mmCIF file of C-alpha atoms in Angstrom:
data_model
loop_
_atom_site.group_PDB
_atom_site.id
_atom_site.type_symbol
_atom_site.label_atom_id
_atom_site.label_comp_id
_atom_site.label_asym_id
_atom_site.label_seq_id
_atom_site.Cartn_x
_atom_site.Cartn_y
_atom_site.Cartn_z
ATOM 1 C CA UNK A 1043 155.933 10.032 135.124
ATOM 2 C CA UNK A 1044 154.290 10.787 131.730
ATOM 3 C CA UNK A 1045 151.989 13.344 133.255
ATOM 4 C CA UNK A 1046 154.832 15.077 135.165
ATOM 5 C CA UNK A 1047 156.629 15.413 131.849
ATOM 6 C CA UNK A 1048 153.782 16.640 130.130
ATOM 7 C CA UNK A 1049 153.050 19.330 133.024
ATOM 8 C CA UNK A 1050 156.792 20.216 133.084
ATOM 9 C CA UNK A 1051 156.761 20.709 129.054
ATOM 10 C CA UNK A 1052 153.371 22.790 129.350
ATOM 11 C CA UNK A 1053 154.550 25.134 131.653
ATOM 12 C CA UNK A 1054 158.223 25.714 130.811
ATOM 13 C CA UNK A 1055 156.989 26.224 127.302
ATOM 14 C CA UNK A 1056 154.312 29.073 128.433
ATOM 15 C CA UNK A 1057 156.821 30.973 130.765
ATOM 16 C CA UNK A 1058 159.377 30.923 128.390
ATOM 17 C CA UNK A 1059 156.626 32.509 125.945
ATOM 18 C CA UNK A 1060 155.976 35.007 128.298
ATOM 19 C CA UNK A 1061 159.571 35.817 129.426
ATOM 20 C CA UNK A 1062 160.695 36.710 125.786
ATOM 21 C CA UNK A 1063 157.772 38.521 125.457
ATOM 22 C CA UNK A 1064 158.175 40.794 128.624
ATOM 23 C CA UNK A 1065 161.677 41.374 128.349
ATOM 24 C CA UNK A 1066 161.381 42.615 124.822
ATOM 25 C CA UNK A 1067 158.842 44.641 126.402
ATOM 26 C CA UNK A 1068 161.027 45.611 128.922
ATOM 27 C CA UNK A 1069 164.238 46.516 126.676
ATOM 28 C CA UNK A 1070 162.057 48.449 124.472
ATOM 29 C CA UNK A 1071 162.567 46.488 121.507
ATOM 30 C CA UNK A 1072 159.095 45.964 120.896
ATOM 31 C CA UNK A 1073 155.858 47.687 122.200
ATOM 32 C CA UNK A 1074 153.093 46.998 124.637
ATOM 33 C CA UNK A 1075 151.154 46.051 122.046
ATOM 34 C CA UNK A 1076 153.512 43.783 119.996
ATOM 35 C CA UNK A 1077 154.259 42.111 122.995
ATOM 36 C CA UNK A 1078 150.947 40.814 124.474
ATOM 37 C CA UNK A 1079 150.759 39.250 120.220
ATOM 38 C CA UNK A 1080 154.320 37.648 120.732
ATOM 39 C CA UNK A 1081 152.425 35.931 124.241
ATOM 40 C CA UNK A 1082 149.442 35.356 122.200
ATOM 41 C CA UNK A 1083 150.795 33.634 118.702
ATOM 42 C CA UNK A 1084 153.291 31.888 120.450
ATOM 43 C CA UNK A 1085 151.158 29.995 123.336
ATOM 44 C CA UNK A 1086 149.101 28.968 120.716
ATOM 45 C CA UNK A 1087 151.912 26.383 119.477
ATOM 46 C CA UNK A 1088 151.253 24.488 122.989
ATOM 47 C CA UNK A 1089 148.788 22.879 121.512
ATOM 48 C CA UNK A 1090 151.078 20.646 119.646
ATOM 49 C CA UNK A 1091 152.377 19.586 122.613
ATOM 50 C CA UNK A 1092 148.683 19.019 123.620
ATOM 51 C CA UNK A 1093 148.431 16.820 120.588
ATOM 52 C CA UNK A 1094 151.568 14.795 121.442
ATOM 53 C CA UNK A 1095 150.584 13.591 124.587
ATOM 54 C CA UNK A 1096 146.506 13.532 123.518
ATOM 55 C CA UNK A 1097 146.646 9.931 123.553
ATOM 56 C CA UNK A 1098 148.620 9.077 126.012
ATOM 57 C CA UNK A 1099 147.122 11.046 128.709
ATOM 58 C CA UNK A 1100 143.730 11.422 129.522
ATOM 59 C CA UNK A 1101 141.326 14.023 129.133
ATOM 60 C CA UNK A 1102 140.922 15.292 132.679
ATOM 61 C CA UNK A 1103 144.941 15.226 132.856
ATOM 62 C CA UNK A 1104 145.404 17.146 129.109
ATOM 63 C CA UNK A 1105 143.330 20.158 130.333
ATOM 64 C CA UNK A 1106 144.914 20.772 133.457
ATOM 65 C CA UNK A 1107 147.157 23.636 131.994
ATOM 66 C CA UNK A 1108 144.862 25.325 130.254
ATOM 67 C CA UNK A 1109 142.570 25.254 133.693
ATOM 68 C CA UNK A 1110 145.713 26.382 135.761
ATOM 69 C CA UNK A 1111 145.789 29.493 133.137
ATOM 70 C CA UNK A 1112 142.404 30.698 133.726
ATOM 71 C CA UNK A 1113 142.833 31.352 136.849
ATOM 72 C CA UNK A 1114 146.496 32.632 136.565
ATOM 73 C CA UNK A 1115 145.559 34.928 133.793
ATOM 74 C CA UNK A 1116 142.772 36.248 135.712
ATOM 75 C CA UNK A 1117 145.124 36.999 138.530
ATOM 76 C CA UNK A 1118 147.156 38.831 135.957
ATOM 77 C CA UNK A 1119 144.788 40.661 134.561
ATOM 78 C CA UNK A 1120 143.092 41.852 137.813
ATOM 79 C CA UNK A 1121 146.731 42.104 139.770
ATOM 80 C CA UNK A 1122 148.670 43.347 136.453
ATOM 81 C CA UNK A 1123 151.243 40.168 137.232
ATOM 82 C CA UNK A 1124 152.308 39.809 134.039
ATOM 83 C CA UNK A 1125 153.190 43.401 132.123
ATOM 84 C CA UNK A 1126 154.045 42.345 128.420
ATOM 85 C CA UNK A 1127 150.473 40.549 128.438
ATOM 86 C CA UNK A 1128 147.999 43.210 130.094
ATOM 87 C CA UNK A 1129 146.492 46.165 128.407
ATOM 88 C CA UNK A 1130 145.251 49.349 130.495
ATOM 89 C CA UNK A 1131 141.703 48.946 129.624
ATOM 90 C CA UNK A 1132 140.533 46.510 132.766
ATOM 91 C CA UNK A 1133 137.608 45.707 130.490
ATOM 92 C CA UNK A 1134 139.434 43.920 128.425
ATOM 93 C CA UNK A 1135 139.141 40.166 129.488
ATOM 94 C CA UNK A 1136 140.856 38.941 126.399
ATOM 95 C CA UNK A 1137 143.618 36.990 128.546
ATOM 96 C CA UNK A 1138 141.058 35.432 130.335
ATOM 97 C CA UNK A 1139 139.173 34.120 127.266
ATOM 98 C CA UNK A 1140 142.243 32.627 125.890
ATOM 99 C CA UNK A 1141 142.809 29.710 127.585
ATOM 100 C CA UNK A 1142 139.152 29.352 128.473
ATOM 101 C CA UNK A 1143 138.822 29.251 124.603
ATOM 102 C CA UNK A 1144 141.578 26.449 124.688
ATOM 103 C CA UNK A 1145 139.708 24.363 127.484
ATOM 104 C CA UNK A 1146 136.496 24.390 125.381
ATOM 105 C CA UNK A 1147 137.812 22.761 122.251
ATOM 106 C CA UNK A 1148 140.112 19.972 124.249
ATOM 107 C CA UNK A 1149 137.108 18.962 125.382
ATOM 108 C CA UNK A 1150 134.952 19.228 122.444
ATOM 109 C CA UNK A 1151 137.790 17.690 119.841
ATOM 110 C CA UNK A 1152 137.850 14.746 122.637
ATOM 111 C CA UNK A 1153 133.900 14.722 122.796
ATOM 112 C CA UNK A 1154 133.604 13.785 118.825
ATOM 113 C CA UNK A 1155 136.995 12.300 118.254
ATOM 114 C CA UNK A 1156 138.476 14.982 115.669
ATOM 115 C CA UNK A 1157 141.632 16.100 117.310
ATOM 116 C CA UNK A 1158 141.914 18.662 114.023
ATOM 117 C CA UNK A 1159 138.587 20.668 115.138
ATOM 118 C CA UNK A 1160 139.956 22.352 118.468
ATOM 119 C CA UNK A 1161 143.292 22.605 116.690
ATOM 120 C CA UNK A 1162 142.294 24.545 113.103
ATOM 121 C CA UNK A 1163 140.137 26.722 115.197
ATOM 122 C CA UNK A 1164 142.938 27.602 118.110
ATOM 123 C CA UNK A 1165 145.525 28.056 115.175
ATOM 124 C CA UNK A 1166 143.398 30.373 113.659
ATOM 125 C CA UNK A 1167 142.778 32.543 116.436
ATOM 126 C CA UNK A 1168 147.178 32.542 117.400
ATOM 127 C CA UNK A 1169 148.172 33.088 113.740
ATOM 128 C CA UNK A 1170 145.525 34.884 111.935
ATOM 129 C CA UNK A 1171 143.936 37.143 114.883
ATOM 130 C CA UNK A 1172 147.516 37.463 116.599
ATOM 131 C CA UNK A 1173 149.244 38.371 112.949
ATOM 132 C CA UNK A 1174 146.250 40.533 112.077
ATOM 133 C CA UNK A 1175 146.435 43.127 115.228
ATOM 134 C CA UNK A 1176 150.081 42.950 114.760
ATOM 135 C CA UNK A 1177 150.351 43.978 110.583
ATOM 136 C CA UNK A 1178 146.835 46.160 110.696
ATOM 137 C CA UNK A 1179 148.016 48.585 113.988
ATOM 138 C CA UNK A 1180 151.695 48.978 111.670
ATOM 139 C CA UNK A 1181 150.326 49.384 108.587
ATOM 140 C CA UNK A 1182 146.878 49.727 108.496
ATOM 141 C CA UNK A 1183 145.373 53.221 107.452
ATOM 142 C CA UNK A 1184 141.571 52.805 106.642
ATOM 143 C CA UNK A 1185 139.798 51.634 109.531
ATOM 144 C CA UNK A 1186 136.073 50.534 111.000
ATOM 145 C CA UNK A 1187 134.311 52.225 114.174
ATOM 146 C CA UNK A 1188 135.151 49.531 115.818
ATOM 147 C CA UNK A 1189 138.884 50.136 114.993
ATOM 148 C CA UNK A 1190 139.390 47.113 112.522
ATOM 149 C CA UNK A 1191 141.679 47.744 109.186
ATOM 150 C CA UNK A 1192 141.578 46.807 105.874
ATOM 151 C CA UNK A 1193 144.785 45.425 105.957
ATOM 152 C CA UNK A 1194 144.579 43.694 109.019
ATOM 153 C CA UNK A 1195 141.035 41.610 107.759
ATOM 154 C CA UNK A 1196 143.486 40.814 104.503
ATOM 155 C CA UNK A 1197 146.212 39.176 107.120
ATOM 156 C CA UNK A 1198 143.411 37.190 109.136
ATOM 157 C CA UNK A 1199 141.927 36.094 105.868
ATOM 158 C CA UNK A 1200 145.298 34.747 104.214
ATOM 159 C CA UNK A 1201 146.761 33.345 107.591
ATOM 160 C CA UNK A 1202 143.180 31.814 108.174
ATOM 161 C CA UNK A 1203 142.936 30.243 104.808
ATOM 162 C CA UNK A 1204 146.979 29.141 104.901
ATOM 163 C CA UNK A 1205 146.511 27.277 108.091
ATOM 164 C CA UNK A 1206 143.249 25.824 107.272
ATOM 165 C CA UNK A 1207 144.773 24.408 103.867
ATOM 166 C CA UNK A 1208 147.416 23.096 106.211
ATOM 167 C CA UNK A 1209 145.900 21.354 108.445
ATOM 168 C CA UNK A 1210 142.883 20.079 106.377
ATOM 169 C CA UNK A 1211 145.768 18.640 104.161
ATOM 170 C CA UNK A 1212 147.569 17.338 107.330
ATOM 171 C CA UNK A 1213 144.572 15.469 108.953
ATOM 172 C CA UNK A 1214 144.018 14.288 104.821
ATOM 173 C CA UNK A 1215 140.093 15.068 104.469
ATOM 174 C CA UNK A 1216 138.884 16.005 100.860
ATOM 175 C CA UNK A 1217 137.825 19.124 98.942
ATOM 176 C CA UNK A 1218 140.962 20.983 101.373
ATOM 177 C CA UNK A 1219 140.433 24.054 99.547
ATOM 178 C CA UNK A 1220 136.677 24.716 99.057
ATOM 179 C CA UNK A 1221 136.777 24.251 103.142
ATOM 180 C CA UNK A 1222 139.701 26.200 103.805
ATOM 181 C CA UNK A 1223 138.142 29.170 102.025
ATOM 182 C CA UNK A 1224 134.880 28.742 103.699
ATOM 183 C CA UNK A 1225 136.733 28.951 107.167
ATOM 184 C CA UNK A 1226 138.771 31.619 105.921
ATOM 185 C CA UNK A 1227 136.124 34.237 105.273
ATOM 186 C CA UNK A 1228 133.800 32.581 108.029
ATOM 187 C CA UNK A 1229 137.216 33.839 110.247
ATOM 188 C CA UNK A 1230 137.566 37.156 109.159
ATOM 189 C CA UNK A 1231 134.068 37.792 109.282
ATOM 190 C CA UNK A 1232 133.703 36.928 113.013
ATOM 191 C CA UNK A 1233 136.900 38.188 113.616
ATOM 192 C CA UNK A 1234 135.819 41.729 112.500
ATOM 193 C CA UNK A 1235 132.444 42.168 113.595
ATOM 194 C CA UNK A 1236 133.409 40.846 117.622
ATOM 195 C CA UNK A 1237 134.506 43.423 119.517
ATOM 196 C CA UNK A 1238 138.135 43.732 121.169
ATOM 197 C CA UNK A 1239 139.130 40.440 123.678
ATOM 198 C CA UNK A 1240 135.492 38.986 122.851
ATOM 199 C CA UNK A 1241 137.287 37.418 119.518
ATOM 200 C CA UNK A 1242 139.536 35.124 121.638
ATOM 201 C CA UNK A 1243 136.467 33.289 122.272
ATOM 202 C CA UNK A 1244 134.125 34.176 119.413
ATOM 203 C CA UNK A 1245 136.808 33.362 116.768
ATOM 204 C CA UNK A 1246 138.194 29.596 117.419
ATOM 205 C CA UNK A 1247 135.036 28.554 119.064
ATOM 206 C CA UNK A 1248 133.124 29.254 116.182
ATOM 207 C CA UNK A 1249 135.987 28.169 113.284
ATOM 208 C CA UNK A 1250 136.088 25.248 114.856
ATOM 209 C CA UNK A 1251 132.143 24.635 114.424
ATOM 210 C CA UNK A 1252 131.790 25.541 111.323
ATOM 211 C CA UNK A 1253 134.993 23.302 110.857
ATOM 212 C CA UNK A 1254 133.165 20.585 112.094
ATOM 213 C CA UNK A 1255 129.937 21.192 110.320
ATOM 214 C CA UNK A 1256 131.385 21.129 107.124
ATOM 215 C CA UNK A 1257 133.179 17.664 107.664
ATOM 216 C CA UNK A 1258 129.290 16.638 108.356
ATOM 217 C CA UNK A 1259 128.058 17.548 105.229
#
């Protein structure tokens, strides 16, 4: 019964996500672009319903949406299933990355027992990476080869070191705001330097290591 509940949450949550996002796509209120960020910020958020049920259900049970989205994101992205979340460029496996990202820190959060590891480094990637396209493609001016804006490293930098502060104040471990600052530029820095769709992997992955790392030391 739990299980069904937590499938049932999971899913309606991530098509609702995605139905906002597409018809605002579709009325024209907001553009292609905007769009696939609205899918992109607000999926990450099921991972608080990931926490909820984390000890409830087991491990092999919790990752079963994020396994189910793989493979329907690659679908989408090879079958164009879902408009408001595909770009044109078919190299771009950014989708695809996403929830593969997600899969790898469940299971490495369950591995050492820090459910606030996979969930900085997620958060980071859906707030600061989804806010940073978003506010450096409207605003931005001065830009990289690769693309990247000033502006838009500033957003990933303060909503990276925000949401660190957060949750290392959340999860109560010490010296909150030497490590948020540390994750904050680690962030940006990976953030800019990965090339486009790459960074949904690159960028929580690696937060979430150095995350963890620094809790070591």
């Amino acid at each position: 019964m739990l299980i069904s509940l937590y499938l049932f949450i999971s899913y309606g949550f991530i098509a609702l996500v995605m139905f906002i996002a597409s018809m605002l796509k579709k009325q024209e209120y907001v553009s292609e672009e905007t769009s696939r960020k609205i899918i992109h910020i607000g999926v990450s958020n099921w991972y608080f319903i990931a926490l909820y049920f984390a000890s409830s259900i087991d491990i092999g049970l919790l990752i079963i949406p994020p396994i189910t989205f793989i493979f329907f994101n690659y679908l989408s992205y090879r079958l164009n299933l879902v408009k408001g979340m595909e770009r044109a460029d078919k190299k771009d496996l950014g989708t695809v990355y996403y929830p593969i990202a997600l899969l790898a820190l469940l299971l490495f959060s369950n591995q050492i027992g820090k459910v606030d590891v996979g969930f900085l480094g997620f958060m980071v990637l859906g707030y600061g990476d989804g806010l940073a396209a978003v506010i450096g493609k409207k605003f931005g001016r001065t830009r990289s080869k690769s693309g990247k804006s000033f502006i838009g490293s500033l957003t990933m930098f303060i909503v990276s070191l925000v949401v660190s502060i957060v949750t290392i104040l959340y999860f109560q471990q010490p010296n909150y705001v030497i490590l948020a600052l540390f994750i904050a530029v680690f962030a940006t820095f990976v953030e800019y330097f990965t090339p486009k769709g790459l960074d949904n992997l690159t960028v929580p992955i690696f937060t979430s290591l150095l995350y963890y790392v620094l809790l070591l030391l």
